[in-house]
mmCIF file with all atom_site columns, C-alpha atoms in Angstrom:
data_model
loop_
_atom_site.group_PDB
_atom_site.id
_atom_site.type_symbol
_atom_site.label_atom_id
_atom_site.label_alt_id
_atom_site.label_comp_id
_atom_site.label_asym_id
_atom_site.label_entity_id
_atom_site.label_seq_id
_atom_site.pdbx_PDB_ins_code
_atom_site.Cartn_x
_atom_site.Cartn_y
_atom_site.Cartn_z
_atom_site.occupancy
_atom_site.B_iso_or_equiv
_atom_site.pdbx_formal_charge
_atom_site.auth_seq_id
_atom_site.auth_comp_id
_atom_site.auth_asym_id
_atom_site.auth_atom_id
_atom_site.pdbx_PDB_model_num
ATOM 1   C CA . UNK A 1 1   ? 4.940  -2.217  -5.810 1.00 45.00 ? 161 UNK A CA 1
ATOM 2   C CA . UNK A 1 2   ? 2.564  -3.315  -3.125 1.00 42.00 ? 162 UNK A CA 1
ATOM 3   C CA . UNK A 1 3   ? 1.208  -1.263  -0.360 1.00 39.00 ? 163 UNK A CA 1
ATOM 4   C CA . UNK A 1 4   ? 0.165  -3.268  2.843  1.00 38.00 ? 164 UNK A CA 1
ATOM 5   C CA . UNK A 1 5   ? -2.091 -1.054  5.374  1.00 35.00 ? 165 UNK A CA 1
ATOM 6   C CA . UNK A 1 6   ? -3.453 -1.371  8.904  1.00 37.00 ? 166 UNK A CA 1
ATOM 7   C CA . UNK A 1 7   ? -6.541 0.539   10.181 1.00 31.00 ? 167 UNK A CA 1
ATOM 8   C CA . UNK A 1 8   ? -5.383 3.838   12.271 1.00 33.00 ? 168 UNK A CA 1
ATOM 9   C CA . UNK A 1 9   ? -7.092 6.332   14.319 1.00 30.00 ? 169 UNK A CA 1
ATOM 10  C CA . UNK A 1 10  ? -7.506 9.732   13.072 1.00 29.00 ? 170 UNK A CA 1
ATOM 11  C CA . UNK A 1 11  ? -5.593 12.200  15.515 1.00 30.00 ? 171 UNK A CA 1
ATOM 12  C CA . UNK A 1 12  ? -8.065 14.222  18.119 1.00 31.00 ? 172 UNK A CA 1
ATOM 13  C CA . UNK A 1 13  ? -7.054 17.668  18.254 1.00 33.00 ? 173 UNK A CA 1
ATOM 14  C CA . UNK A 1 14  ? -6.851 17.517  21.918 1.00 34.00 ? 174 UNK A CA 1
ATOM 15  C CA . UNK A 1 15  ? -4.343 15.069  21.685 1.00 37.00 ? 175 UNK A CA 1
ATOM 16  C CA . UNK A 1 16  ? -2.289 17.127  19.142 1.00 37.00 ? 176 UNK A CA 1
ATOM 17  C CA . UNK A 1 17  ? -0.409 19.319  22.304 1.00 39.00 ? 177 UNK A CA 1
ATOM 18  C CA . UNK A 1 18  ? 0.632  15.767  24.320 1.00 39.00 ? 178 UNK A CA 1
ATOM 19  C CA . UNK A 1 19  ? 2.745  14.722  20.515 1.00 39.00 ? 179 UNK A CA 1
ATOM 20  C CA . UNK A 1 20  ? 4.125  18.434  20.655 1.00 42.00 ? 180 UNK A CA 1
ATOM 21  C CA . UNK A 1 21  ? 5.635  17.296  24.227 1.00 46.00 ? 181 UNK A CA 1
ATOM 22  C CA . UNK A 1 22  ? 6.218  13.924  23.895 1.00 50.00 ? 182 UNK A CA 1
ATOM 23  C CA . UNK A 1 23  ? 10.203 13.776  23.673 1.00 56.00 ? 183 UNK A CA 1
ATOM 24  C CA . UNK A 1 24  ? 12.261 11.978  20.425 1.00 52.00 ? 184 UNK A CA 1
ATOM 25  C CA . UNK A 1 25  ? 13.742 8.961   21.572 1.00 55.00 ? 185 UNK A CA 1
ATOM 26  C CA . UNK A 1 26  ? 17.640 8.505   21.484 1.00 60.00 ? 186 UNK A CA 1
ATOM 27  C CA . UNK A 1 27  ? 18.292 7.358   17.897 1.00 55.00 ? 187 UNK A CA 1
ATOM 28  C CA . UNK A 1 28  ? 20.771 4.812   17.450 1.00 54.00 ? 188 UNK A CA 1
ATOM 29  C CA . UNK A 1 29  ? 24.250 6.192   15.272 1.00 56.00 ? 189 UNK A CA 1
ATOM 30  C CA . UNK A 1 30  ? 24.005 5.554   11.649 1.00 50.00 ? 190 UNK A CA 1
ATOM 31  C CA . UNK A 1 31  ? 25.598 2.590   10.594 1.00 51.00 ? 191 UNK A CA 1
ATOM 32  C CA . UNK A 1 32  ? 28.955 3.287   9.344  1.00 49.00 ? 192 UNK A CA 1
ATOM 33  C CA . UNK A 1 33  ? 30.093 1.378   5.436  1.00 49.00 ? 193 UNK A CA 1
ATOM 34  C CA . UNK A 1 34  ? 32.505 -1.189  5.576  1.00 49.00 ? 194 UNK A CA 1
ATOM 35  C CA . UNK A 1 35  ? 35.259 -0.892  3.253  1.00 40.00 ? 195 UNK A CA 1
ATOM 36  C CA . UNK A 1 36  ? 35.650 -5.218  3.751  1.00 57.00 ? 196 UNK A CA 1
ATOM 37  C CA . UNK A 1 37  ? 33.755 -6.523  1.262  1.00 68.00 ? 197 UNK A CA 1
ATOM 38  C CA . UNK A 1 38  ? 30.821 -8.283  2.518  1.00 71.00 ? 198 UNK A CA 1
ATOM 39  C CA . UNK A 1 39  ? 31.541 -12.386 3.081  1.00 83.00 ? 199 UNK A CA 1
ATOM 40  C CA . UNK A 1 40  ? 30.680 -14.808 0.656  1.00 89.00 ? 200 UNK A CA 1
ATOM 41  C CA . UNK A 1 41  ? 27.076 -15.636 0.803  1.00 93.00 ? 201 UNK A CA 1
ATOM 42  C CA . UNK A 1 42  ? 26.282 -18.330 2.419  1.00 95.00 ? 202 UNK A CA 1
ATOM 43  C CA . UNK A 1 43  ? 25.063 -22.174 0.625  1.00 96.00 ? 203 UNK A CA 1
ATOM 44  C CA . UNK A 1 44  ? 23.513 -24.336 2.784  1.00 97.00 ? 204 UNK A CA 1
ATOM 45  C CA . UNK A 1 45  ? 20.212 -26.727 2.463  1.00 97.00 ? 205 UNK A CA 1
ATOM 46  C CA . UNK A 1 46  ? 16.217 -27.946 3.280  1.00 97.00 ? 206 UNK A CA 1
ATOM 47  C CA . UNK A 1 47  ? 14.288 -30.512 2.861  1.00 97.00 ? 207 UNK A CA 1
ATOM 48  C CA . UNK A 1 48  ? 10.688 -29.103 1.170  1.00 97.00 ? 208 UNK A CA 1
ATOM 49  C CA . UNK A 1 49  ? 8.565  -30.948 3.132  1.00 96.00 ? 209 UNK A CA 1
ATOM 50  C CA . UNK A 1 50  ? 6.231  -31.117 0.542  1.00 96.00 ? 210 UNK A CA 1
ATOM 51  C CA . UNK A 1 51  ? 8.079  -33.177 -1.702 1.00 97.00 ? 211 UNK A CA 1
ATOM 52  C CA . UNK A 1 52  ? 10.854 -34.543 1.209  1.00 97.00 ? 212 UNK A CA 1
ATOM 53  C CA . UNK A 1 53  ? 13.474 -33.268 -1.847 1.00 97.00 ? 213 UNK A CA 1
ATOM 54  C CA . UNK A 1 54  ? 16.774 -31.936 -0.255 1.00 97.00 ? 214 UNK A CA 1
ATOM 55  C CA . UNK A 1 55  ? 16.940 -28.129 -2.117 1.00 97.00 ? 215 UNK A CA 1
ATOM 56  C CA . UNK A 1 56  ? 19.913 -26.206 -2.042 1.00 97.00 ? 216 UNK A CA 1
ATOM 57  C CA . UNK A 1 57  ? 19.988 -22.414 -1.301 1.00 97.00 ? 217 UNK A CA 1
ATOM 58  C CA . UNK A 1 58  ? 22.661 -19.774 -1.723 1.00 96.00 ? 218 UNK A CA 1
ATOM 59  C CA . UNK A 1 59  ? 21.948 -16.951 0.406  1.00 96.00 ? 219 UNK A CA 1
ATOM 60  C CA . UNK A 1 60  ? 22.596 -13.145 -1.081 1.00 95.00 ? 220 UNK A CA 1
ATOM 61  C CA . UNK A 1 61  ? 25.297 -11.741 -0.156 1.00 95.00 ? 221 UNK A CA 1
ATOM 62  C CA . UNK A 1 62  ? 25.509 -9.933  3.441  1.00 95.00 ? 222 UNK A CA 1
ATOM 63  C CA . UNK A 1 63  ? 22.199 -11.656 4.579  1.00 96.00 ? 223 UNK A CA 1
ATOM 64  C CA . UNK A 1 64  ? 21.878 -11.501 7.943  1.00 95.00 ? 224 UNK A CA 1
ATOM 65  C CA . UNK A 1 65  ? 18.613 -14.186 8.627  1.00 96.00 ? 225 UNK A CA 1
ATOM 66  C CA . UNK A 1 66  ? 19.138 -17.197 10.683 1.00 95.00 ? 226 UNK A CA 1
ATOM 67  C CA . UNK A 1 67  ? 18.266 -20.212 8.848  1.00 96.00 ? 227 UNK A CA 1
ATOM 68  C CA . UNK A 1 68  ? 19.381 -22.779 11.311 1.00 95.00 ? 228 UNK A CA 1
ATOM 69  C CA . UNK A 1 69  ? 15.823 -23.851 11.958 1.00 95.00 ? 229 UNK A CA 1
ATOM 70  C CA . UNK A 1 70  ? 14.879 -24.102 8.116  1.00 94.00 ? 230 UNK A CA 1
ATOM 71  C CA . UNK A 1 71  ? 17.913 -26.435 7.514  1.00 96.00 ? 231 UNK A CA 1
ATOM 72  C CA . UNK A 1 72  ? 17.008 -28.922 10.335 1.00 96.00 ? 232 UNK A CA 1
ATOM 73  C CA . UNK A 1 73  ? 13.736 -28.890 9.941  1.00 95.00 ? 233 UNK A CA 1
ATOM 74  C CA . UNK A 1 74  ? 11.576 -29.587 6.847  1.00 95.00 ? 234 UNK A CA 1
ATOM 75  C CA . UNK A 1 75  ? 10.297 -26.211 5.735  1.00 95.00 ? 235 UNK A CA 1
ATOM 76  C CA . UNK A 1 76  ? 7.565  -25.240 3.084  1.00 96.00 ? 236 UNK A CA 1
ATOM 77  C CA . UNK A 1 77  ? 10.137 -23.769 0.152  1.00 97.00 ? 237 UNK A CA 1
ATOM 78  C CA . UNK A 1 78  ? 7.954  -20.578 0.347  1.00 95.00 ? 238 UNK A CA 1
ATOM 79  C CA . UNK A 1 79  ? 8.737  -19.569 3.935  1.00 95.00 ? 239 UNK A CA 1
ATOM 80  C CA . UNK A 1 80  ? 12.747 -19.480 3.110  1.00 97.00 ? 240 UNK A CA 1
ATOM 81  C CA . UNK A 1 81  ? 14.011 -15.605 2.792  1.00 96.00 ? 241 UNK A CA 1
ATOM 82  C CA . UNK A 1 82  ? 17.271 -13.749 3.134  1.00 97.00 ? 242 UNK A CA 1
ATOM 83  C CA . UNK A 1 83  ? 17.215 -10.500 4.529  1.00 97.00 ? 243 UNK A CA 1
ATOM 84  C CA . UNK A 1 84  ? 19.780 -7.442  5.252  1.00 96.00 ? 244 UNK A CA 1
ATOM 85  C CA . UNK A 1 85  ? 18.181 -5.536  8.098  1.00 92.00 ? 245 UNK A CA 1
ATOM 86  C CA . UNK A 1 86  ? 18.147 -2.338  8.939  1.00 89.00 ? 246 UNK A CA 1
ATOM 87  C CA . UNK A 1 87  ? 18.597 -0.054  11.783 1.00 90.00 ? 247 UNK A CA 1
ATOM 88  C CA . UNK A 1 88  ? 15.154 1.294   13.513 1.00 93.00 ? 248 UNK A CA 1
ATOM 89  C CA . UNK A 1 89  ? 14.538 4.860   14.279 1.00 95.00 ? 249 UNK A CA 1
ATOM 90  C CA . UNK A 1 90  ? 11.448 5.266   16.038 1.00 97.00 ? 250 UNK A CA 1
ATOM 91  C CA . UNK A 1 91  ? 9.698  8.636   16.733 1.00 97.00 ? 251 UNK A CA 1
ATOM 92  C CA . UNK A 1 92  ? 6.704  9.071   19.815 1.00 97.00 ? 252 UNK A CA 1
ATOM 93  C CA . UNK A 1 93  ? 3.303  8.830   16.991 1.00 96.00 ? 253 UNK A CA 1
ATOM 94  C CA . UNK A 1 94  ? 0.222  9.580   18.242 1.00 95.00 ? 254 UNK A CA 1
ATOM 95  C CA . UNK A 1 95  ? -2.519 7.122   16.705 1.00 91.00 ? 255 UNK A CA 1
ATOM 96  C CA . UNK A 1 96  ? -4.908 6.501   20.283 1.00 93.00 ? 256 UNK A CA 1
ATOM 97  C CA . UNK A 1 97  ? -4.396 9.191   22.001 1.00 94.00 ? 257 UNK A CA 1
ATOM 98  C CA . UNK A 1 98  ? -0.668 8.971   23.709 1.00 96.00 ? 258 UNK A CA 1
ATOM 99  C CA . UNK A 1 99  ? 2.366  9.316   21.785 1.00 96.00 ? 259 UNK A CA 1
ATOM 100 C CA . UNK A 1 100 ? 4.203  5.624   21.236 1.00 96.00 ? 260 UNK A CA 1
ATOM 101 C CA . UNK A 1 101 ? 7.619  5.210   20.047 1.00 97.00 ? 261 UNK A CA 1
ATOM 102 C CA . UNK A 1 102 ? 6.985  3.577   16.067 1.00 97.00 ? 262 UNK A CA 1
ATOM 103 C CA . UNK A 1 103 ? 9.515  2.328   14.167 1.00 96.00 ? 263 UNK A CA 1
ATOM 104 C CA . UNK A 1 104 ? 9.650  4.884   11.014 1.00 97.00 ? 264 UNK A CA 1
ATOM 105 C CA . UNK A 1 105 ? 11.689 4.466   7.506  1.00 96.00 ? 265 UNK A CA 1
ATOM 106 C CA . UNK A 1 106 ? 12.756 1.314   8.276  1.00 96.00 ? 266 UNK A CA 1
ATOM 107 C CA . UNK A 1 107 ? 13.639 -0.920  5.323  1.00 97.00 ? 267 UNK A CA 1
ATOM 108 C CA . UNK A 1 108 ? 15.527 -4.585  4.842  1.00 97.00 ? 268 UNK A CA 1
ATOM 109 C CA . UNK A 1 109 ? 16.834 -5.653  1.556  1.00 98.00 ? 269 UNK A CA 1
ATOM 110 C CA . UNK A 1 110 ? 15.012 -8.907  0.681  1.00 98.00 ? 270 UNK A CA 1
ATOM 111 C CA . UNK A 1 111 ? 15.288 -11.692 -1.545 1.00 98.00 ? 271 UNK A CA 1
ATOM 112 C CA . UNK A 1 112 ? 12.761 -15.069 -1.208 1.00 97.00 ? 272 UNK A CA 1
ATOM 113 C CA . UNK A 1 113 ? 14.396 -17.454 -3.526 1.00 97.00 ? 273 UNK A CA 1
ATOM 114 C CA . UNK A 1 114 ? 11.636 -19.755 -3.856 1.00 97.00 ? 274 UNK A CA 1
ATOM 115 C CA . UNK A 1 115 ? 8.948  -17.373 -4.237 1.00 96.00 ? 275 UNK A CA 1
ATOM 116 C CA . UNK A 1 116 ? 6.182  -17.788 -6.460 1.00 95.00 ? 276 UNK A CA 1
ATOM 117 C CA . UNK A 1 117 ? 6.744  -14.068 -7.799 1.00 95.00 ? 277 UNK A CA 1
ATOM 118 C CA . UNK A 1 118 ? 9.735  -14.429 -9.901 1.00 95.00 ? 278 UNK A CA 1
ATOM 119 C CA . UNK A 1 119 ? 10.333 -10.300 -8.790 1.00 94.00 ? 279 UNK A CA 1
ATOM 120 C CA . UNK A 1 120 ? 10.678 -11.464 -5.202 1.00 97.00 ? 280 UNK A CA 1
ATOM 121 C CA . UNK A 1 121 ? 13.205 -14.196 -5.853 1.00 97.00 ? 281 UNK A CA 1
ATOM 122 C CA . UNK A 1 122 ? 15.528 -11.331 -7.009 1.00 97.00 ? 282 UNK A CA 1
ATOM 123 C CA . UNK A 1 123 ? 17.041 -8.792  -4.699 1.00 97.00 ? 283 UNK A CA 1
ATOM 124 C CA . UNK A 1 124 ? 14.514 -6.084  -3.436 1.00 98.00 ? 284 UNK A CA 1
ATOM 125 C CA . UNK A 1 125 ? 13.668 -3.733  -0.716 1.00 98.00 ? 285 UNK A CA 1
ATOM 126 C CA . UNK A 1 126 ? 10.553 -3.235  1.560  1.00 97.00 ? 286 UNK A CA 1
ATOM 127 C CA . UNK A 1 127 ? 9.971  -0.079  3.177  1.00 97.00 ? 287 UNK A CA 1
ATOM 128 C CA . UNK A 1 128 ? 8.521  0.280   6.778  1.00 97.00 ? 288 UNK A CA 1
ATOM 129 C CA . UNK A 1 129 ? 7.036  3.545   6.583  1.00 97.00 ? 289 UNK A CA 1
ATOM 130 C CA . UNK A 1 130 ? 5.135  3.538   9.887  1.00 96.00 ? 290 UNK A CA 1
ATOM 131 C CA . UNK A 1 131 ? 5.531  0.305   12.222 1.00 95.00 ? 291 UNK A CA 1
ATOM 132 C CA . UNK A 1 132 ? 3.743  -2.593  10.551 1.00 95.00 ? 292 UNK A CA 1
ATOM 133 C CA . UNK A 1 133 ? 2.647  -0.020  7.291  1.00 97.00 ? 293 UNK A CA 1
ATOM 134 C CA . UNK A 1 134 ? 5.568  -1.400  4.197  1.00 97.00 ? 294 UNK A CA 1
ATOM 135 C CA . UNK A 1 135 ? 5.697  -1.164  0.762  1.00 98.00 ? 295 UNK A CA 1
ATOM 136 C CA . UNK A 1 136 ? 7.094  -4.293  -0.416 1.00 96.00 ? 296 UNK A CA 1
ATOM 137 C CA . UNK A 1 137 ? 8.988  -5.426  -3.272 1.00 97.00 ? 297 UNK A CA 1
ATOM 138 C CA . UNK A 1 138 ? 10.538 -2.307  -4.751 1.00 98.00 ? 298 UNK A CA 1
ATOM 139 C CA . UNK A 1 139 ? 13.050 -2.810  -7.411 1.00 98.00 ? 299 UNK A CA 1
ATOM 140 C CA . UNK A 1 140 ? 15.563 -0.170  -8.229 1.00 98.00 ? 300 UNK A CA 1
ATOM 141 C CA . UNK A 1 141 ? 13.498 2.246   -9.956 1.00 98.00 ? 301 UNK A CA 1
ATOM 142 C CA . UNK A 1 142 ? 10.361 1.234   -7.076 1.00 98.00 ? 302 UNK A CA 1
ATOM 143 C CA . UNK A 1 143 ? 12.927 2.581   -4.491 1.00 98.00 ? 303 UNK A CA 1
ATOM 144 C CA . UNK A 1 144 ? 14.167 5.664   -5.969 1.00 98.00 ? 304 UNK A CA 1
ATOM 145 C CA . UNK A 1 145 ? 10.727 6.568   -6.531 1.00 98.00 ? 305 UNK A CA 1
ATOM 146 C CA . UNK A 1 146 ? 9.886  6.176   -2.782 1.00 98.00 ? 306 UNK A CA 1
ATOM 147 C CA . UNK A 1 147 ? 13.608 8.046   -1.983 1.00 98.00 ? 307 UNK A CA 1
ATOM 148 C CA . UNK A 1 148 ? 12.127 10.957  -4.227 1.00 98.00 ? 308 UNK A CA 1
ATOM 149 C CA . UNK A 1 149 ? 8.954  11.089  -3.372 1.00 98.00 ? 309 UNK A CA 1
ATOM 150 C CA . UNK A 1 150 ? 10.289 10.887  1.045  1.00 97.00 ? 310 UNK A CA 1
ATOM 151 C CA . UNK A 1 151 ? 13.218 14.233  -0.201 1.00 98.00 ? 311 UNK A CA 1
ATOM 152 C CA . UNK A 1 152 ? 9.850  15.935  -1.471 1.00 98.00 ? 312 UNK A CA 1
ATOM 153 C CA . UNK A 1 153 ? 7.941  15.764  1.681  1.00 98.00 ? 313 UNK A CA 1
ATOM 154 C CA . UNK A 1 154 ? 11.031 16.930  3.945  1.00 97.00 ? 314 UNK A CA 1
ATOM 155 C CA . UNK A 1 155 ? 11.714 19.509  1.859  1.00 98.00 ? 315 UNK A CA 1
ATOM 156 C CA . UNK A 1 156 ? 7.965  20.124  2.578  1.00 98.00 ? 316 UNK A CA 1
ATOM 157 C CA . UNK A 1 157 ? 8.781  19.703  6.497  1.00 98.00 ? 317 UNK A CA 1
ATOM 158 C CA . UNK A 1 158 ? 11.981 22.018  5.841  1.00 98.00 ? 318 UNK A CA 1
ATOM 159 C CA . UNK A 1 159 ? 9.819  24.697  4.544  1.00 98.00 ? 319 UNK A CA 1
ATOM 160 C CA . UNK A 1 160 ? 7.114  24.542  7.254  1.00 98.00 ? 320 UNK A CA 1
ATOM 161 C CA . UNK A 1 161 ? 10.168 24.586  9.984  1.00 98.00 ? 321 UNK A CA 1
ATOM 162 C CA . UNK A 1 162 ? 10.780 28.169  8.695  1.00 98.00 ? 322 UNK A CA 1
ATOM 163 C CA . UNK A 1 163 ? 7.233  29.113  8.704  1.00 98.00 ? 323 UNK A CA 1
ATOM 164 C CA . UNK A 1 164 ? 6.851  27.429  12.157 1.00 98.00 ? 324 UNK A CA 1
ATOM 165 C CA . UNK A 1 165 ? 9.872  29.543  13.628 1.00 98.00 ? 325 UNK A CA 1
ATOM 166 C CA . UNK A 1 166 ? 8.110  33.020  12.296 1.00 98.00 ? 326 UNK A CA 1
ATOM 167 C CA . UNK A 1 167 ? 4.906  32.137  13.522 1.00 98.00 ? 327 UNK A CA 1
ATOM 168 C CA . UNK A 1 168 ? 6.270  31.137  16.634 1.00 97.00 ? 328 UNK A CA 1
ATOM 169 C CA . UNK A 1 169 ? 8.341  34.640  16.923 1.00 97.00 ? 329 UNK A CA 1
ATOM 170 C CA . UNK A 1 170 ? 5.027  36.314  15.902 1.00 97.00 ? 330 UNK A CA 1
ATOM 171 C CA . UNK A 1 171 ? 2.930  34.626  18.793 1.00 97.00 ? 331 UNK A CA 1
ATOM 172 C CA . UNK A 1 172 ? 6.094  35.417  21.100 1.00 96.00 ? 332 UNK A CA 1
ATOM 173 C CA . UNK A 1 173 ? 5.831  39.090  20.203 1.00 95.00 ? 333 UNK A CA 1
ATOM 174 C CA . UNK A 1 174 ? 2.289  39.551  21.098 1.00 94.00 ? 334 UNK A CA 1
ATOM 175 C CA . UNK A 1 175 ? 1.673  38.302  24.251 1.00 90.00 ? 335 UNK A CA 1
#
């Protein structure tokens, strides 16, 4: 398991009243299961234009990438990946001093068949925690980890809700 990070800013407190504000987006409807089995996965084919050897590929099932350009084009055998995306939620984040709607707890079920890591070229799942923050590669035990670890902290947040309500009814009762 890989964790890929950007540099952020640390939060002013002066700022901390404008995130308080700042409204949630609309969040799209969760996406609903299919009972339909998911279509046959896909076969198609490349040329590596390294070698100029036609390669075949059999996409996973359900991916959802458009490889139209890496089948009429030569393509370097690393850059071919399937992918089952998901669907973004984005909350307003504060990281310069104005809230901006971030993707959050995104993830996309991944599998790059040509990879150099033989755990990539097997199904796996990154993880957008925070807009351009993932953690790659997570096998099944990788992402029930993360899954544990994420129910932790909002049963953390869950907790501090109910502190946050008394405190709040506190401060209400004496002003």
């Amino acid at each position: 398991m890989s964790v890929t990070r950007n540099k952020s800013s640390v939060l002013p407190s002066t700022a901390s009243a404008s995130v308080l504000s700042a409204p949630v987006p609309p969040q799209p409807p969760a996406p609903v299961a299919s009972s339909a089995a998911a279509p046959d996965p896909r076969r198609w084919s490349f040329v590596d234009r390294r070698t100029g050897r036609r390669l075949e590929v059999t996409c996973m099932r359900g991916c959802d990438a458009d490889h139209s350009l890496d089948a009429a084009e030569p393509s370097d055998p690393s850059d071919i990946w399937c992918q089952i995306d998901s669907t973004d939620v984005c909350l307003p984040i504060n990281s310069n001093g104005t809230p901006e709607n971030m993707r959050v707890l995104s993830a996309t079920l991944n599998m790059l068949p040509f990879s150099e890591s033989i755990a990539l070229r097997a199904p796996h799942v990154s993880v957008e925690v925070i807009q351009d923050e993932w953690i790659e590669g997570l096998d099944p035990d990788g992402l029930a980890t993360v899954i544990g670890t994420l129910r932790e902290r909002l049963e953390h947040l869950e907790q501090m809700h109910g502190r946050l309500e008394v405190a709040r009814a506190e401060w209400r009762g004496a002003r």
